[in-house]
Amino acid sequence: MTGITDFPIHAKWPARHPERLQLYSLPTPNGVKVSIMLEETGLAYEPHLVSFESNDQMSPEFLSLNPNNKIPAIIDPDGPGGQALPLFESGAILLYLAEKTGKLLPQDPAARYETIQWLMFQMGGIGPMFGQVGFFHKFAGKEYADKRPRDRYIAESARLLAVLEQRLAGRKWVMGEEFSIADIAIFPWVRNLVDYYGAGELVGFDKFSNVRRVLGAFLDRPAVVRGLKIPAHA
Ligand SMILES: N[C@@H](CCC(=O)N[C@@H](CS)C(=O)NCC(=O)O)C(=O)O
């Protein structure tokens, strides 16, 4: 039977608790989705910091777990059939953890697919588009004289926020009364766009009152407060 110690990543990030789920991450908007999910569900886990400053995500040990050199990634020593399960892509990890724990994903098939639909809305829309706003507004792309790429991603992000705004009208969370993995996927990115990228004014964030309300409620959750700081910097 394969255990945590059989994975090459263990050489660089040794597990002190190999019986626990291992998280390899950094508190970025994609990384915190998984730490928040783990905090919300109460599963025992051990976090490992993958530092971008030292380019850890390009190390052979990390690439052995995720050849796409991106956090987050996990290994669950107690995966399906009792076998260890390695997994990358935050959306896949959220679905896996929801199914493993029976939490934060409705059992009813229609509501379940509706939740997955909004999870995919984040994975295919909000994440990539907001990320490009970060590049063109805050990082290297802000030096580009041609502002058309920046403006395109700002406009697309504002459009996605308007879709979310409409969805949240009259709803407590994305799925209504129940907090779900759709909220865990979406709101770290909304927070990041406004707080870290400083793009609130550019996307007209003030006018999205439902999005602002739900973001506030999200950030008030104790598990979210904890998850946003995991893995802690050394
Ligand atoms: N679709 C992936 C995206 C993950 C992703 O973009 N992670 C970023 C941090 S938020 C990363 O690891 N970047 C490092 C790099 O590109 O070298 C997911 O949702 O897991």
PDB file of C-alpha atoms and ligand atoms in Angstrom:
ATOM      1  CA  MET A   1       0.000   0.000   0.000  1.00  0.00           C
ATOM      2  CA  THR A   2       1.361   3.440  -0.958  1.00  0.00           C
ATOM      3  CA  GLY A   3       1.774   5.931   1.903  1.00  0.00           C
ATOM      4  CA  ILE A   4       2.827   9.583   2.084  1.00  0.00           C
ATOM      5  CA  THR A   5       6.486   8.649   2.500  1.00  0.00           C
ATOM      6  CA  ASP A   6       6.455   6.907  -0.915  1.00  0.00           C
ATOM      7  CA  PHE A   7       5.731  10.186  -2.737  1.00  0.00           C
ATOM      8  CA  PRO A   8       8.842  12.098  -3.969  1.00  0.00           C
ATOM      9  CA  ILE A   9       7.372  15.361  -2.580  1.00  0.00           C
ATOM     10  CA  HIS A  10       7.902  13.946   0.912  1.00  0.00           C
ATOM     11  CA  ALA A  11      11.689  14.372   0.489  1.00  0.00           C
ATOM     12  CA  LYS A  12      11.326  18.190   0.323  1.00  0.00           C
ATOM     13  CA  TRP A  13       8.284  18.604   2.559  1.00  0.00           C
ATOM     14  CA  PRO A  14       8.460  15.753   5.112  1.00  0.00           C
ATOM     15  CA  ALA A  15       5.214  14.886   6.873  1.00  0.00           C
ATOM     16  CA  ARG A  16       5.256  15.025  10.648  1.00  0.00           C
ATOM     17  CA  HIS A  17       1.783  13.468  10.662  1.00  0.00           C
ATOM     18  CA  PRO A  18       1.741  11.096   7.667  1.00  0.00           C
ATOM     19  CA  GLU A  19      -1.687   9.815   8.668  1.00  0.00           C
ATOM     20  CA  ARG A  20      -3.161  13.280   8.010  1.00  0.00           C
ATOM     21  CA  LEU A  21      -4.106  14.840   4.702  1.00  0.00           C
ATOM     22  CA  GLN A  22      -1.111  16.770   3.350  1.00  0.00           C
ATOM     23  CA  LEU A  23      -1.654  20.249   1.865  1.00  0.00           C
ATOM     24  CA  TYR A  24       1.001  21.921  -0.308  1.00  0.00           C
ATOM     25  CA  SER A  25       0.009  25.518  -0.778  1.00  0.00           C
ATOM     26  CA  LEU A  26       0.431  29.255  -0.227  1.00  0.00           C
ATOM     27  CA  PRO A  27      -2.271  31.720   0.911  1.00  0.00           C
ATOM     28  CA  THR A  28      -3.157  32.964  -2.597  1.00  0.00           C
ATOM     29  CA  PRO A  29      -6.792  33.076  -3.828  1.00  0.00           C
ATOM     30  CA  ASN A  30      -6.479  29.546  -5.236  1.00  0.00           C
ATOM     31  CA  GLY A  31      -4.500  28.247  -2.277  1.00  0.00           C
ATOM     32  CA  VAL A  32      -6.883  29.484   0.413  1.00  0.00           C
ATOM     33  CA  LYS A  33      -9.855  27.759  -1.212  1.00  0.00           C
ATOM     34  CA  VAL A  34      -8.449  24.471   0.075  1.00  0.00           C
ATOM     35  CA  SER A  35      -7.283  25.689   3.505  1.00  0.00           C
ATOM     36  CA  ILE A  36     -10.705  27.315   4.058  1.00  0.00           C
ATOM     37  CA  MET A  37     -12.433  24.079   2.987  1.00  0.00           C
ATOM     38  CA  LEU A  38     -10.276  22.057   5.366  1.00  0.00           C
ATOM     39  CA  GLU A  39     -10.979  24.476   8.215  1.00  0.00           C
ATOM     40  CA  GLU A  40     -14.721  24.483   7.441  1.00  0.00           C
ATOM     41  CA  THR A  41     -14.962  20.683   7.366  1.00  0.00           C
ATOM     42  CA  GLY A  42     -12.666  20.056  10.351  1.00  0.00           C
ATOM     43  CA  LEU A  43     -10.608  17.361   8.590  1.00  0.00           C
ATOM     44  CA  ALA A  44      -7.195  16.758  10.172  1.00  0.00           C
ATOM     45  CA  TYR A  45      -4.455  18.007   7.849  1.00  0.00           C
ATOM     46  CA  GLU A  46      -0.851  19.112   7.731  1.00  0.00           C
ATOM     47  CA  PRO A  47      -0.028  22.264   5.696  1.00  0.00           C
ATOM     48  CA  HIS A  48       3.282  22.775   3.866  1.00  0.00           C
ATOM     49  CA  LEU A  49       4.355  26.154   2.498  1.00  0.00           C
ATOM     50  CA  VAL A  50       5.318  26.214  -1.193  1.00  0.00           C
ATOM     51  CA  SER A  51       7.321  29.425  -1.482  1.00  0.00           C
ATOM     52  CA  PHE A  52       7.206  31.281  -4.801  1.00  0.00           C
ATOM     53  CA  GLU A  53      10.165  33.388  -3.617  1.00  0.00           C
ATOM     54  CA  SER A  54      12.347  30.292  -3.806  1.00  0.00           C
ATOM     55  CA  ASN A  55      10.493  28.968  -6.856  1.00  0.00           C
ATOM     56  CA  ASP A  56       9.443  25.853  -4.911  1.00  0.00           C
ATOM     57  CA  GLN A  57       6.621  25.218  -7.361  1.00  0.00           C
ATOM     58  CA  MET A  58       9.247  24.444 -10.056  1.00  0.00           C
ATOM     59  CA  SER A  59      11.188  21.967  -7.926  1.00  0.00           C
ATOM     60  CA  PRO A  60      11.252  18.339  -9.139  1.00  0.00           C
ATOM     61  CA  GLU A  61       9.616  17.299  -5.861  1.00  0.00           C
ATOM     62  CA  PHE A  62       6.633  19.626  -6.359  1.00  0.00           C
ATOM     63  CA  LEU A  63       6.384  18.806 -10.082  1.00  0.00           C
ATOM     64  CA  SER A  64       6.139  15.132  -9.171  1.00  0.00           C
ATOM     65  CA  LEU A  65       2.788  15.971  -7.556  1.00  0.00           C
ATOM     66  CA  ASN A  66       1.623  18.692  -9.943  1.00  0.00           C
ATOM     67  CA  PRO A  67       3.344  18.779 -13.351  1.00  0.00           C
ATOM     68  CA  ASN A  68       1.484  22.078 -13.951  1.00  0.00           C
ATOM     69  CA  ASN A  69       3.661  23.795 -11.269  1.00  0.00           C
ATOM     70  CA  LYS A  70       0.767  25.438  -9.452  1.00  0.00           C
ATOM     71  CA  ILE A  71      -0.544  25.371  -5.914  1.00  0.00           C
ATOM     72  CA  PRO A  72      -2.701  24.065  -4.297  1.00  0.00           C
ATOM     73  CA  ALA A  73      -2.119  20.299  -4.289  1.00  0.00           C
ATOM     74  CA  ILE A  74      -2.897  17.614  -1.729  1.00  0.00           C
ATOM     75  CA  ILE A  75      -2.184  14.010  -0.869  1.00  0.00           C
ATOM     76  CA  ASP A  76      -4.876  12.243   1.109  1.00  0.00           C
ATOM     77  CA  PRO A  77      -3.344   9.138   2.736  1.00  0.00           C
ATOM     78  CA  ASP A  78      -6.870   7.864   3.267  1.00  0.00           C
ATOM     79  CA  GLY A  79      -8.249   8.211  -0.249  1.00  0.00           C
ATOM     80  CA  PRO A  80     -10.756   6.021  -2.114  1.00  0.00           C
ATOM     81  CA  GLY A  81     -10.403   2.353  -1.187  1.00  0.00           C
ATOM     82  CA  GLY A  82      -8.024   3.322   1.624  1.00  0.00           C
ATOM     83  CA  GLN A  83      -5.322   4.179  -0.950  1.00  0.00           C
ATOM     84  CA  ALA A  84      -3.354   7.454  -0.929  1.00  0.00           C
ATOM     85  CA  LEU A  85      -4.808   9.980  -3.394  1.00  0.00           C
ATOM     86  CA  PRO A  86      -2.679  12.794  -4.868  1.00  0.00           C
ATOM     87  CA  LEU A  87      -4.692  15.661  -6.395  1.00  0.00           C
ATOM     88  CA  PHE A  88      -4.145  19.100  -7.917  1.00  0.00           C
ATOM     89  CA  GLU A  89      -6.539  21.788  -9.328  1.00  0.00           C
ATOM     90  CA  SER A  90      -8.440  23.579  -6.593  1.00  0.00           C
ATOM     91  CA  GLY A  91     -11.877  22.859  -8.103  1.00  0.00           C
ATOM     92  CA  ALA A  92     -11.180  19.118  -8.175  1.00  0.00           C
ATOM     93  CA  ILE A  93      -9.861  19.259  -4.608  1.00  0.00           C
ATOM     94  CA  LEU A  94     -12.965  21.116  -3.367  1.00  0.00           C
ATOM     95  CA  LEU A  95     -15.225  18.511  -4.981  1.00  0.00           C
ATOM     96  CA  TYR A  96     -13.168  15.662  -3.574  1.00  0.00           C
ATOM     97  CA  LEU A  97     -13.200  17.056  -0.036  1.00  0.00           C
ATOM     98  CA  ALA A  98     -16.928  17.817  -0.228  1.00  0.00           C
ATOM     99  CA  GLU A  99     -17.656  14.234  -1.289  1.00  0.00           C
ATOM    100  CA  LYS A 100     -15.272  12.755   1.254  1.00  0.00           C
ATOM    101  CA  THR A 101     -16.837  14.662   4.157  1.00  0.00           C
ATOM    102  CA  GLY A 102     -20.423  14.910   2.885  1.00  0.00           C
ATOM    103  CA  LYS A 103     -20.247  18.666   3.554  1.00  0.00           C
ATOM    104  CA  LEU A 104     -20.722  21.904   1.574  1.00  0.00           C
ATOM    105  CA  LEU A 105     -22.139  20.216  -1.548  1.00  0.00           C
ATOM    106  CA  PRO A 106     -25.875  19.444  -1.603  1.00  0.00           C
ATOM    107  CA  GLN A 107     -26.965  15.797  -1.812  1.00  0.00           C
ATOM    108  CA  ASP A 108     -29.952  16.588  -4.013  1.00  0.00           C
ATOM    109  CA  PRO A 109     -28.731  15.954  -7.597  1.00  0.00           C
ATOM    110  CA  ALA A 110     -30.152  19.142  -9.139  1.00  0.00           C
ATOM    111  CA  ALA A 111     -28.767  21.382  -6.377  1.00  0.00           C
ATOM    112  CA  ARG A 112     -25.504  19.481  -6.555  1.00  0.00           C
ATOM    113  CA  TYR A 113     -25.027  20.229 -10.259  1.00  0.00           C
ATOM    114  CA  GLU A 114     -26.096  23.827  -9.721  1.00  0.00           C
ATOM    115  CA  THR A 115     -23.339  24.165  -7.109  1.00  0.00           C
ATOM    116  CA  ILE A 116     -20.821  22.584  -9.494  1.00  0.00           C
ATOM    117  CA  GLN A 117     -21.990  25.004 -12.196  1.00  0.00           C
ATOM    118  CA  TRP A 118     -21.083  28.010  -9.982  1.00  0.00           C
ATOM    119  CA  LEU A 119     -17.820  26.352  -9.003  1.00  0.00           C
ATOM    120  CA  MET A 120     -16.991  26.102 -12.728  1.00  0.00           C
ATOM    121  CA  PHE A 121     -18.073  29.730 -13.204  1.00  0.00           C
ATOM    122  CA  GLN A 122     -15.252  30.613 -10.840  1.00  0.00           C
ATOM    123  CA  MET A 123     -12.718  28.158 -12.296  1.00  0.00           C
ATOM    124  CA  GLY A 124     -13.329  29.116 -15.930  1.00  0.00           C
ATOM    125  CA  GLY A 125     -14.308  32.780 -15.553  1.00  0.00           C
ATOM    126  CA  ILE A 126     -13.598  34.635 -12.337  1.00  0.00           C
ATOM    127  CA  GLY A 127     -10.181  33.077 -11.621  1.00  0.00           C
ATOM    128  CA  PRO A 128      -8.594  33.511 -15.061  1.00  0.00           C
ATOM    129  CA  MET A 129     -10.129  36.950 -15.752  1.00  0.00           C
ATOM    130  CA  PHE A 130      -9.437  38.486 -12.328  1.00  0.00           C
ATOM    131  CA  GLY A 131      -5.930  37.021 -12.518  1.00  0.00           C
ATOM    132  CA  GLN A 132      -5.309  38.905 -15.774  1.00  0.00           C
ATOM    133  CA  VAL A 133      -6.490  42.130 -14.104  1.00  0.00           C
ATOM    134  CA  GLY A 134      -3.780  41.470 -11.507  1.00  0.00           C
ATOM    135  CA  PHE A 135      -1.135  41.079 -14.208  1.00  0.00           C
ATOM    136  CA  PHE A 136      -2.121  44.155 -16.222  1.00  0.00           C
ATOM    137  CA  HIS A 137      -3.017  46.429 -13.302  1.00  0.00           C
ATOM    138  CA  LYS A 138      -0.653  45.474 -10.462  1.00  0.00           C
ATOM    139  CA  PHE A 139       2.203  43.373 -11.802  1.00  0.00           C
ATOM    140  CA  ALA A 140       4.525  43.462 -14.861  1.00  0.00           C
ATOM    141  CA  GLY A 141       1.755  44.290 -17.337  1.00  0.00           C
ATOM    142  CA  LYS A 142       1.042  47.649 -15.718  1.00  0.00           C
ATOM    143  CA  GLU A 143       4.144  49.017 -17.487  1.00  0.00           C
ATOM    144  CA  TYR A 144       2.659  48.242 -20.918  1.00  0.00           C
ATOM    145  CA  ALA A 145       1.824  51.417 -22.815  1.00  0.00           C
ATOM    146  CA  ASP A 146      -1.084  49.754 -24.606  1.00  0.00           C
ATOM    147  CA  LYS A 147      -3.954  49.678 -22.096  1.00  0.00           C
ATOM    148  CA  ARG A 148      -6.335  47.683 -24.283  1.00  0.00           C
ATOM    149  CA  PRO A 149      -5.515  44.275 -22.691  1.00  0.00           C
ATOM    150  CA  ARG A 150      -6.005  45.750 -19.200  1.00  0.00           C
ATOM    151  CA  ASP A 151      -9.279  47.372 -20.222  1.00  0.00           C
ATOM    152  CA  ARG A 152     -10.535  44.156 -21.772  1.00  0.00           C
ATOM    153  CA  TYR A 153      -9.932  42.164 -18.564  1.00  0.00           C
ATOM    154  CA  ILE A 154     -11.409  44.940 -16.411  1.00  0.00           C
ATOM    155  CA  ALA A 155     -14.557  44.970 -18.566  1.00  0.00           C
ATOM    156  CA  GLU A 156     -14.850  41.176 -18.477  1.00  0.00           C
ATOM    157  CA  SER A 157     -14.334  41.127 -14.694  1.00  0.00           C
ATOM    158  CA  ALA A 158     -16.996  43.804 -14.213  1.00  0.00           C
ATOM    159  CA  ARG A 159     -19.340  41.731 -16.386  1.00  0.00           C
ATOM    160  CA  LEU A 160     -18.705  38.609 -14.281  1.00  0.00           C
ATOM    161  CA  LEU A 161     -19.323  40.607 -11.094  1.00  0.00           C
ATOM    162  CA  ALA A 162     -22.645  41.775 -12.547  1.00  0.00           C
ATOM    163  CA  VAL A 163     -23.624  38.131 -13.168  1.00  0.00           C
ATOM    164  CA  LEU A 164     -22.700  37.280  -9.579  1.00  0.00           C
ATOM    165  CA  GLU A 165     -24.546  40.357  -8.299  1.00  0.00           C
ATOM    166  CA  GLN A 166     -27.725  39.178  -9.975  1.00  0.00           C
ATOM    167  CA  ARG A 167     -27.307  35.636  -8.672  1.00  0.00           C
ATOM    168  CA  LEU A 168     -26.915  36.881  -5.097  1.00  0.00           C
ATOM    169  CA  ALA A 169     -30.027  39.102  -5.150  1.00  0.00           C
ATOM    170  CA  GLY A 170     -32.352  37.668  -2.493  1.00  0.00           C
ATOM    171  CA  ARG A 171     -29.868  34.914  -1.610  1.00  0.00           C
ATOM    172  CA  LYS A 172     -27.727  34.597   1.480  1.00  0.00           C
ATOM    173  CA  TRP A 173     -25.006  32.635  -0.358  1.00  0.00           C
ATOM    174  CA  VAL A 174     -24.492  31.555  -3.971  1.00  0.00           C
ATOM    175  CA  MET A 175     -26.727  28.508  -3.376  1.00  0.00           C
ATOM    176  CA  GLY A 176     -29.269  30.312  -1.192  1.00  0.00           C
ATOM    177  CA  GLU A 177     -29.456  29.457   2.501  1.00  0.00           C
ATOM    178  CA  GLU A 178     -26.613  26.931   2.415  1.00  0.00           C
ATOM    179  CA  PHE A 179     -22.946  27.923   2.377  1.00  0.00           C
ATOM    180  CA  SER A 180     -21.135  25.753  -0.200  1.00  0.00           C
ATOM    181  CA  ILE A 181     -17.926  25.097  -2.115  1.00  0.00           C
ATOM    182  CA  ALA A 182     -19.161  27.638  -4.693  1.00  0.00           C
ATOM    183  CA  ASP A 183     -18.756  30.413  -2.090  1.00  0.00           C
ATOM    184  CA  ILE A 184     -15.363  29.041  -1.053  1.00  0.00           C
ATOM    185  CA  ALA A 185     -14.208  29.156  -4.683  1.00  0.00           C
ATOM    186  CA  ILE A 186     -15.579  32.608  -5.543  1.00  0.00           C
ATOM    187  CA  PHE A 187     -15.075  34.938  -2.582  1.00  0.00           C
ATOM    188  CA  PRO A 188     -11.293  34.638  -2.082  1.00  0.00           C
ATOM    189  CA  TRP A 189     -11.006  35.896  -5.672  1.00  0.00           C
ATOM    190  CA  VAL A 190     -13.422  38.791  -5.113  1.00  0.00           C
ATOM    191  CA  ARG A 191     -11.474  39.812  -2.012  1.00  0.00           C
ATOM    192  CA  ASN A 192      -8.206  39.557  -3.920  1.00  0.00           C
ATOM    193  CA  LEU A 193      -9.427  41.681  -6.828  1.00  0.00           C
ATOM    194  CA  VAL A 194     -10.440  44.527  -4.545  1.00  0.00           C
ATOM    195  CA  ASP A 195      -7.934  44.330  -1.671  1.00  0.00           C
ATOM    196  CA  TYR A 196      -4.739  42.954  -3.144  1.00  0.00           C
ATOM    197  CA  TYR A 197      -5.005  44.044  -6.779  1.00  0.00           C
ATOM    198  CA  GLY A 198      -6.616  47.361  -5.798  1.00  0.00           C
ATOM    199  CA  ALA A 199      -8.980  47.142  -8.781  1.00  0.00           C
ATOM    200  CA  GLY A 200     -12.223  47.961  -6.928  1.00  0.00           C
ATOM    201  CA  GLU A 201     -12.669  51.379  -8.503  1.00  0.00           C
ATOM    202  CA  LEU A 202     -11.772  50.119 -11.987  1.00  0.00           C
ATOM    203  CA  VAL A 203     -14.488  47.434 -11.901  1.00  0.00           C
ATOM    204  CA  GLY A 204     -17.045  49.711 -10.178  1.00  0.00           C
ATOM    205  CA  PHE A 205     -17.179  47.513  -7.095  1.00  0.00           C
ATOM    206  CA  ASP A 206     -19.323  49.991  -5.120  1.00  0.00           C
ATOM    207  CA  LYS A 207     -22.350  49.263  -7.260  1.00  0.00           C
ATOM    208  CA  PHE A 208     -22.294  45.506  -6.535  1.00  0.00           C
ATOM    209  CA  SER A 209     -24.093  45.707  -3.190  1.00  0.00           C
ATOM    210  CA  ASN A 210     -25.043  42.011  -3.016  1.00  0.00           C
ATOM    211  CA  VAL A 211     -21.487  40.918  -3.795  1.00  0.00           C
ATOM    212  CA  ARG A 212     -20.181  43.303  -1.106  1.00  0.00           C
ATOM    213  CA  ARG A 213     -22.714  41.979   1.422  1.00  0.00           C
ATOM    214  CA  VAL A 214     -21.835  38.326   0.820  1.00  0.00           C
ATOM    215  CA  LEU A 215     -18.101  39.058   0.763  1.00  0.00           C
ATOM    216  CA  GLY A 216     -18.507  40.657   4.221  1.00  0.00           C
ATOM    217  CA  ALA A 217     -20.408  37.618   5.530  1.00  0.00           C
ATOM    218  CA  PHE A 218     -17.776  35.294   4.039  1.00  0.00           C
ATOM    219  CA  LEU A 219     -14.925  37.168   5.723  1.00  0.00           C
ATOM    220  CA  ASP A 220     -16.778  37.001   9.058  1.00  0.00           C
ATOM    221  CA  ARG A 221     -16.694  33.203   9.170  1.00  0.00           C
ATOM    222  CA  PRO A 222     -14.127  31.958  11.717  1.00  0.00           C
ATOM    223  CA  ALA A 223     -12.966  29.109   9.433  1.00  0.00           C
ATOM    224  CA  VAL A 224     -12.427  31.607   6.612  1.00  0.00           C
ATOM    225  CA  VAL A 225     -10.414  33.915   8.888  1.00  0.00           C
ATOM    226  CA  ARG A 226      -8.185  30.957   9.812  1.00  0.00           C
ATOM    227  CA  GLY A 227      -7.943  29.518   6.307  1.00  0.00           C
ATOM    228  CA  LEU A 228      -6.854  32.829   4.776  1.00  0.00           C
ATOM    229  CA  LYS A 229      -3.572  32.619   6.734  1.00  0.00           C
ATOM    230  CA  ILE A 230      -2.713  28.954   5.982  1.00  0.00           C
ATOM    231  CA  PRO A 231      -0.018  27.855   5.337  1.00  0.00           C
ATOM    232  CA  ALA A 232       1.608  30.469   7.557  1.00  0.00           C
ATOM    233  CA  HIS A 233       4.865  32.032   6.387  1.00  0.00           C
ATOM    234  CA  ALA A 234       7.825  30.760   8.412  1.00  0.00           C
TER     235      ALA A 234
HETATM  236  N1  LIG B   1      -6.488  26.246 -12.024  1.00  0.00           N
HETATM  237  C1  LIG B   1      -5.533  26.158 -10.944  1.00  0.00           C
HETATM  238  C2  LIG B   1      -4.785  27.478 -10.848  1.00  0.00           C
HETATM  239  C3  LIG B   1      -3.768  27.450  -9.748  1.00  0.00           C
HETATM  240  C4  LIG B   1      -2.879  28.697  -9.788  1.00  0.00           C
HETATM  241  O1  LIG B   1      -2.943  29.496 -10.734  1.00  0.00           O
HETATM  242  N2  LIG B   1      -2.046  28.833  -8.769  1.00  0.00           N
HETATM  243  C5  LIG B   1      -1.112  29.939  -8.742  1.00  0.00           C
HETATM  244  C6  LIG B   1      -1.251  30.705  -7.411  1.00  0.00           C
HETATM  245  S1  LIG B   1      -2.851  31.417  -7.205  1.00  0.00           S
HETATM  246  C7  LIG B   1       0.305  29.390  -8.824  1.00  0.00           C
HETATM  247  O2  LIG B   1       0.590  28.362  -8.265  1.00  0.00           O
HETATM  248  N3  LIG B   1       1.226  30.075  -9.535  1.00  0.00           N
HETATM  249  C8  LIG B   1       2.591  29.677  -9.589  1.00  0.00           C
HETATM  250  C9  LIG B   1       3.171  29.679 -10.969  1.00  0.00           C
HETATM  251  O3  LIG B   1       2.409  29.913 -11.934  1.00  0.00           O
HETATM  252  O4  LIG B   1       4.352  29.459 -11.103  1.00  0.00           O
HETATM  253  C10 LIG B   1      -6.253  25.841  -9.637  1.00  0.00           C
HETATM  254  O5  LIG B   1      -7.373  26.342  -9.466  1.00  0.00           O
HETATM  255  O6  LIG B   1      -5.723  25.088  -8.812  1.00  0.00           O
END
